[in-house]
CSV table of C-alpha atoms in Angstrom, one decimal:
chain,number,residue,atom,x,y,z
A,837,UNK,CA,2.3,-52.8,253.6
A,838,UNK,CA,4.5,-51.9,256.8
A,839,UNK,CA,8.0,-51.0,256.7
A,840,UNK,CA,10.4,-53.5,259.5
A,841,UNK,CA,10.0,-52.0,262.9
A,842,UNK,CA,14.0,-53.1,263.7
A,843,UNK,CA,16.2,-50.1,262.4
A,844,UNK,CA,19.0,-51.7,260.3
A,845,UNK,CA,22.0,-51.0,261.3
A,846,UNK,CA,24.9,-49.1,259.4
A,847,UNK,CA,27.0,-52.0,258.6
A,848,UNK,CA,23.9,-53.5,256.8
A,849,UNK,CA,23.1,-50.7,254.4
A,850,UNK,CA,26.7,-50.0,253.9
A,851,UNK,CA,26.7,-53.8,252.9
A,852,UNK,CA,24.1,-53.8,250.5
A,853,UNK,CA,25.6,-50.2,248.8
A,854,UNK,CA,28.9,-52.1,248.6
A,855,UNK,CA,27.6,-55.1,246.9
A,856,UNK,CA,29.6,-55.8,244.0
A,857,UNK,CA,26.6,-56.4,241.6
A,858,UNK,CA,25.6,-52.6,242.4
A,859,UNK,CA,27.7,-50.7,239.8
A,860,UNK,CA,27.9,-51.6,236.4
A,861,UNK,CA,31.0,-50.5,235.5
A,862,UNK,CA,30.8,-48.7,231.6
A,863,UNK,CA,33.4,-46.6,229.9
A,864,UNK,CA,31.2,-43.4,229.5
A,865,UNK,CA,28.4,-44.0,232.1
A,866,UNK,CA,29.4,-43.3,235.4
A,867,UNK,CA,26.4,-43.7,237.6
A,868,UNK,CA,25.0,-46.7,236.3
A,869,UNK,CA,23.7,-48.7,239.3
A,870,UNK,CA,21.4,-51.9,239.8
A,871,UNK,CA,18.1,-51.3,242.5
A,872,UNK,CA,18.2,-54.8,243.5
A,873,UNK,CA,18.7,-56.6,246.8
A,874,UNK,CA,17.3,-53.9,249.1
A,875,UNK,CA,15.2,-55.1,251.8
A,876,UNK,CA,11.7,-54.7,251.0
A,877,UNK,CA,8.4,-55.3,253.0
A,878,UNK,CA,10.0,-58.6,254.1
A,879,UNK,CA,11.4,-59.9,251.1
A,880,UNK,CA,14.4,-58.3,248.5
A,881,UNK,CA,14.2,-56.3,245.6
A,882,UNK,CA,15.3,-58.4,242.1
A,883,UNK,CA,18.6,-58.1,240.9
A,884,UNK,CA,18.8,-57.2,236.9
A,885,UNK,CA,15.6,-55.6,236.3
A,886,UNK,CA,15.9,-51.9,237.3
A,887,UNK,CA,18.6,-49.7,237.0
A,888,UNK,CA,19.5,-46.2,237.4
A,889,UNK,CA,21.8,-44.0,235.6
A,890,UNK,CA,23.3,-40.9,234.1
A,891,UNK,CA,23.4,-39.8,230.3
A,892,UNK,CA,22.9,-42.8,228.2
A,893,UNK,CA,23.9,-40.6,225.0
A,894,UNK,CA,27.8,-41.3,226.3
A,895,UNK,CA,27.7,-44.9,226.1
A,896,UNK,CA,30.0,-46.8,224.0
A,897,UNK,CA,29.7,-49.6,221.5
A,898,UNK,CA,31.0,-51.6,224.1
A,899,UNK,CA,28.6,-50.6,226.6
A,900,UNK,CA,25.8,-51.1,224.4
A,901,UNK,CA,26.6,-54.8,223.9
A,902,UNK,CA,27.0,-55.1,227.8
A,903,UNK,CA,23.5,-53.8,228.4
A,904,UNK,CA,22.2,-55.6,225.5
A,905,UNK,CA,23.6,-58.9,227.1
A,906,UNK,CA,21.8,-58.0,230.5
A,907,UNK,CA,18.9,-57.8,228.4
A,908,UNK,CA,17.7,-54.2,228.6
A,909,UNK,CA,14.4,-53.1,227.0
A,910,UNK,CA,13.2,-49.9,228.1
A,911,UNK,CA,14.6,-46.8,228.9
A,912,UNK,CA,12.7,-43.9,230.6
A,913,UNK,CA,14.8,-40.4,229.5
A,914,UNK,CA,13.7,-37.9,232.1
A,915,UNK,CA,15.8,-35.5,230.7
A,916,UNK,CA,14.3,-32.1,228.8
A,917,UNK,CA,13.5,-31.8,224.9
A,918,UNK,CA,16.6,-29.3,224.9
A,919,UNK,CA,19.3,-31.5,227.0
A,920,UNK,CA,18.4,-34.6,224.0
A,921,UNK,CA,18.3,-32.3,221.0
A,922,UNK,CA,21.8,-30.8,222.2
A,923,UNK,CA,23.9,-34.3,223.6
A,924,UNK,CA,21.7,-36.9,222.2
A,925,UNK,CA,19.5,-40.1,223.7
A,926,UNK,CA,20.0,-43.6,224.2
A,927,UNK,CA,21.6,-45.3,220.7
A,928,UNK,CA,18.2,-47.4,220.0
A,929,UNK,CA,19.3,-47.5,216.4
A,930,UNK,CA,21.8,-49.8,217.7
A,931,UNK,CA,19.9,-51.5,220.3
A,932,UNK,CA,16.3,-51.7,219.3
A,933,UNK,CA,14.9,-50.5,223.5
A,934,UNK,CA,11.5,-49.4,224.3
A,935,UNK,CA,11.9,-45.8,224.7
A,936,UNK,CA,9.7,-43.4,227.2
A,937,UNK,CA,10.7,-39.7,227.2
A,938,UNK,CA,9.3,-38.3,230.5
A,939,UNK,CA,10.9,-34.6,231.2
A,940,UNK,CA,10.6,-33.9,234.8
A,941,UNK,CA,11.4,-30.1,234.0
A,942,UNK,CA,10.2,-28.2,231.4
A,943,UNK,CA,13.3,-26.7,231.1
A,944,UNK,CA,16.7,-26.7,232.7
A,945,UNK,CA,17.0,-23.3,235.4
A,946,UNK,CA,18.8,-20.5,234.2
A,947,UNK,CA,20.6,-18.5,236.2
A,948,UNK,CA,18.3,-15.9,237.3
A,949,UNK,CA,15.7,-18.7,238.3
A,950,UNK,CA,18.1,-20.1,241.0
A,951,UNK,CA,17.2,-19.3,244.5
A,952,UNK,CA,19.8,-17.1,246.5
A,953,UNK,CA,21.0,-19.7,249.1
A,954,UNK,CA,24.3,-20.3,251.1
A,955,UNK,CA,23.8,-24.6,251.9
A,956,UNK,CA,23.6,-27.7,249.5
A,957,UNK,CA,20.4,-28.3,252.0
A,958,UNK,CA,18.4,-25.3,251.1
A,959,UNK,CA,19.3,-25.8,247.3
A,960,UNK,CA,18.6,-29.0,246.6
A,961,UNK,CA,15.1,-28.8,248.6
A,962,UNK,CA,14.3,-25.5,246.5
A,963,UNK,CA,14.9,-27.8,243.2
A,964,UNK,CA,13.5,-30.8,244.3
A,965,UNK,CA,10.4,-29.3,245.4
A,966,UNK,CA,10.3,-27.7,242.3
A,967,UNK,CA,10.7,-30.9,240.2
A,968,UNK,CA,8.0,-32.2,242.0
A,969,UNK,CA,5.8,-29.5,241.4
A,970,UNK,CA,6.5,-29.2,237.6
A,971,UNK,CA,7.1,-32.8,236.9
A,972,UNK,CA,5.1,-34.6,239.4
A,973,UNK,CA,3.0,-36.1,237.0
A,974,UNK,CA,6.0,-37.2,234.8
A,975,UNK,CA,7.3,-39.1,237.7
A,976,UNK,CA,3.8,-40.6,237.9
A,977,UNK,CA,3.9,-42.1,234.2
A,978,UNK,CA,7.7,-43.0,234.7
A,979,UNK,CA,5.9,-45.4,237.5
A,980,UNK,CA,3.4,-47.1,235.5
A,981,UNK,CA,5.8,-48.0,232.7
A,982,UNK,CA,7.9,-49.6,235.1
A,983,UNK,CA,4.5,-51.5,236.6
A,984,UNK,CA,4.1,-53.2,233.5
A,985,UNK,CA,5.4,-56.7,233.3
A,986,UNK,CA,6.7,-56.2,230.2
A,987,UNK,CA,9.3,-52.9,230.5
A,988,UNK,CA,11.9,-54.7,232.4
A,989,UNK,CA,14.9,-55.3,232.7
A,990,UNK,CA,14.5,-51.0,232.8
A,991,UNK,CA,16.8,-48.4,233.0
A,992,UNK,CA,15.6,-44.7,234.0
A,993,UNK,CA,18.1,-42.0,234.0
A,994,UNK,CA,18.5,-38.1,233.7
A,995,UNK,CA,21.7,-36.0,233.1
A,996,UNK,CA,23.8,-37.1,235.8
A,997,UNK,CA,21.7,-39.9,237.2
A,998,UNK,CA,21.1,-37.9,240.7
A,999,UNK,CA,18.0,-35.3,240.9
A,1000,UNK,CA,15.1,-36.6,238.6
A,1001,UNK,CA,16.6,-40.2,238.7
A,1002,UNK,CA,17.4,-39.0,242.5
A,1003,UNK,CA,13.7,-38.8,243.1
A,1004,UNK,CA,12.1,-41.7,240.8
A,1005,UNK,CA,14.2,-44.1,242.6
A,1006,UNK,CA,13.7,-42.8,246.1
A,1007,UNK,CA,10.0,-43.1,245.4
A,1008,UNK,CA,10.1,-46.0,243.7
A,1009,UNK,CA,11.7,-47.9,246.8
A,1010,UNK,CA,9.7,-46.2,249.0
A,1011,UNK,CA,6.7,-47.9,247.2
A,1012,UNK,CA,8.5,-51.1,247.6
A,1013,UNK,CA,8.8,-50.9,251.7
A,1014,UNK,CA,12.7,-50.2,251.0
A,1015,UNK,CA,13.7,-48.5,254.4
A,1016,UNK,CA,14.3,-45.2,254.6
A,1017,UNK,CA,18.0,-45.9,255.4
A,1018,UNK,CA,19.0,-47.5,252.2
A,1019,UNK,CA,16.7,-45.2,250.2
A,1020,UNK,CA,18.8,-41.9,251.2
A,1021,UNK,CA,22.0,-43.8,251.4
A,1022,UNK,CA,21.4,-45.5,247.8
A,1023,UNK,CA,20.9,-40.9,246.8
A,1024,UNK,CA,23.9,-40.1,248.6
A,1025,UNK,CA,25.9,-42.7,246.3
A,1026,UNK,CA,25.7,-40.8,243.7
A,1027,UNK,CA,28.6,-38.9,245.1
A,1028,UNK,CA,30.4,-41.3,243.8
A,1029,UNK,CA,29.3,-41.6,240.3
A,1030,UNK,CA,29.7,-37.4,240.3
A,1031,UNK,CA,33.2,-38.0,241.0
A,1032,UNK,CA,34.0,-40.3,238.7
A,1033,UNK,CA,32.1,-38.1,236.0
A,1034,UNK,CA,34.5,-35.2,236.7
A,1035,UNK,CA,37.8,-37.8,236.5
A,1036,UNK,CA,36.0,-38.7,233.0
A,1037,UNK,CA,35.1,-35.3,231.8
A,1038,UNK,CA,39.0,-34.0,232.6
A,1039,UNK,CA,40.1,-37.1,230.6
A,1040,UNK,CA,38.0,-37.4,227.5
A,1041,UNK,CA,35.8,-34.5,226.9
A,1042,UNK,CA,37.3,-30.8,227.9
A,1043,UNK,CA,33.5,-29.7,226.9
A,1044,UNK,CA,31.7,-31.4,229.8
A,1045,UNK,CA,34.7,-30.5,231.8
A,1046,UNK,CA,34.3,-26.8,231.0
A,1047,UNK,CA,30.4,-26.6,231.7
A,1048,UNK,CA,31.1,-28.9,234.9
A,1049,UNK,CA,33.4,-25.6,235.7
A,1050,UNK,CA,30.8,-23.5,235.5
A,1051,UNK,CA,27.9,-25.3,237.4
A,1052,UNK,CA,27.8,-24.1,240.9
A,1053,UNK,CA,28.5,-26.5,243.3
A,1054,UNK,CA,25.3,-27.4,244.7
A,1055,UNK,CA,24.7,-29.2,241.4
A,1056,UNK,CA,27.1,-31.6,242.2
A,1057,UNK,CA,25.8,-32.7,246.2
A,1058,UNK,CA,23.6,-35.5,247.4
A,1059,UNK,CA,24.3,-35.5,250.9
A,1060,UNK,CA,21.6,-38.0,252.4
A,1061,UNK,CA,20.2,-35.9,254.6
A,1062,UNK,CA,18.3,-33.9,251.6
A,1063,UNK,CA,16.3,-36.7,250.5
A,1064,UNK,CA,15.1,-37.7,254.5
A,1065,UNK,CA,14.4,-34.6,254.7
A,1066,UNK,CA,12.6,-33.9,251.6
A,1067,UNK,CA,10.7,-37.3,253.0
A,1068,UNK,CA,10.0,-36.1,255.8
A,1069,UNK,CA,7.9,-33.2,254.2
A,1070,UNK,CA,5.9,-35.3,252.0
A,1071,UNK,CA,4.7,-37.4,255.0
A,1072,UNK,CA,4.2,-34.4,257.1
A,1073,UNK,CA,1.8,-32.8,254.2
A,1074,UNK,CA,0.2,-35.8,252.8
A,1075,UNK,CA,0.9,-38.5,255.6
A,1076,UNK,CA,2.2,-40.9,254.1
A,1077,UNK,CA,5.0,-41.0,250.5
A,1078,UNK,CA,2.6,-43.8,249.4
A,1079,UNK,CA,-0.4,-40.9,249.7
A,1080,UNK,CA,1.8,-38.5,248.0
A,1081,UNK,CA,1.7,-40.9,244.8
A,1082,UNK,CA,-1.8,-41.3,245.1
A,1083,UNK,CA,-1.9,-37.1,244.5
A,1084,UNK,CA,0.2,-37.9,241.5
A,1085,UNK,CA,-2.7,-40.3,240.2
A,1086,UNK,CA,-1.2,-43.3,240.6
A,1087,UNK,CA,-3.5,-46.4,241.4
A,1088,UNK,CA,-3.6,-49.0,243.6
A,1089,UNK,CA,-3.3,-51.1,240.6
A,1090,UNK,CA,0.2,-49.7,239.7
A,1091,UNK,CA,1.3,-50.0,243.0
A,1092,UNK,CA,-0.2,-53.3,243.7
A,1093,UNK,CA,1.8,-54.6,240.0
A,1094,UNK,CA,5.2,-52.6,240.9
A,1095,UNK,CA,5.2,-54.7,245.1
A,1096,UNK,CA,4.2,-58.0,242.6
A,1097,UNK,CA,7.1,-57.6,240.1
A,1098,UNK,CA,9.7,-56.2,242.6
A,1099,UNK,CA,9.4,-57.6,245.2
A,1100,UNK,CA,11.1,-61.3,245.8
A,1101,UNK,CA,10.3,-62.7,248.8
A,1102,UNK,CA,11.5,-65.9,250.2
């Protein structure tokens, strides 16, 4: 698989972020987005059959029927043991999903574990290196239950649907042949959903809008830059993202079913 050699242009990815069928608009999920119809090692990915997202444990009745009319039957948590025992997980009482609990991080950082930085940059490199370090292998499994022809339509999602979900999407479309261009572009969306979390949070829940208050800011950024540059080191250490996998023990069979299943060519 080779990625085009013709460098898309701006106007094309900011076309394909702007499609209407990317967000699905919910009443308490906020960064509920649709991975389909990115370019792809010349075909598209499929509309309707994976998703990314924030906490699931906010959705509504409402939003439960909605994703039970798309059809939803798995959902990967890649949240921690504490973050579901304290806010809750995806309502499968209510909506009988396949359900995968893969925790990236052992444990959310305290404060005394957070490096002493002055740039979003710096941060978010410290925490995704560390992600991939801790949870590597959890990002692995996350891509063989998506591999299997019977998980999808899928939804993975974390807290706010932007560092763990951040990275299993960016490698996931990487895998794919995505371009790099819409794969850091699709990560620095999430600005958007963070936004409209904090509108939320101020309107319905004075909780989440307290501890927003007291996250530092760098918890909040996703500037695109981070993720091509967090790229950039994988391929300068293991030469390739799709060799970085391979260190994760994923097989060419898993890759070979997730470029079947997701890719749609013409």
């Amino acid at each position: 698989m080779t990625k085009p050699t013709t460098q898309p242009t701006a106007g094309d990815v900011q076309r394909a972020l702007d499609d209407p069928r990317r967000l699905v608009v919910l009443d308490g999920v906020h960064n509920f987005r649709d991975l389909g119809g990115y370019p792809a090692d010349g075909g598209v990915t499929p509309w309707q059959t994976v998703y990314r997202a924030d906490g699931l444990h906010r959705l509504s009745t409402d939003d439960v029927a909605n994703l039970r009319g798309r059809g939803l039957s798995s959902v990967i948590d890649l949240r921690t043991e504490v973050e579901i025992a304290e806010r809750g997980r995806y309502p499968i009482e209510d909506h009988a999903v396949s359900y995968h609990h893969l925790p990236v991080l052992d444990r959310t950082w305290a404060k005394e574990d957070l490096p002493d930085v002055d740039s979003d940059r710096e941060f978010l490199l410290w925490a995704y290196r560390d992600m991939l370090r801790v949870g590597g292998d959890k990002l692995a499994a996350a891509l063989r239950v998506i591999a299997d022809p019977g998980s999808t339509p899928l939804v993975f999602h974390c807290a706010a649907g932007k560092d763990r979900t951040g990275l299993l999407a960016a490698l996931l479309l990487e895998l794919l042949g995505v371009p790099d261009e819409y794969i850091v572009a699709d990560y620095g969306k999430t600005a958007e959903g963070m936004a409209r979390m904090k509108v939320w949070a101020l309107a319905q829940s004075p909780e989440a809008a307290e501890r927003f208050a007291e996250v530092p800011p760098h918890f909040f950024a996703s500037p695109p830059a981070v993720m091509q540059a967090l790229f950039d080191e994988l391929r300068a250490e293991h030469g390739s993202i799709t060799d970085y996998v391979w260190s994760l023990g994923v097989s060419d069979q898993t890759i070979d079913a997730l470029r079947a299943r997701l890719i749609v060519r013409p």
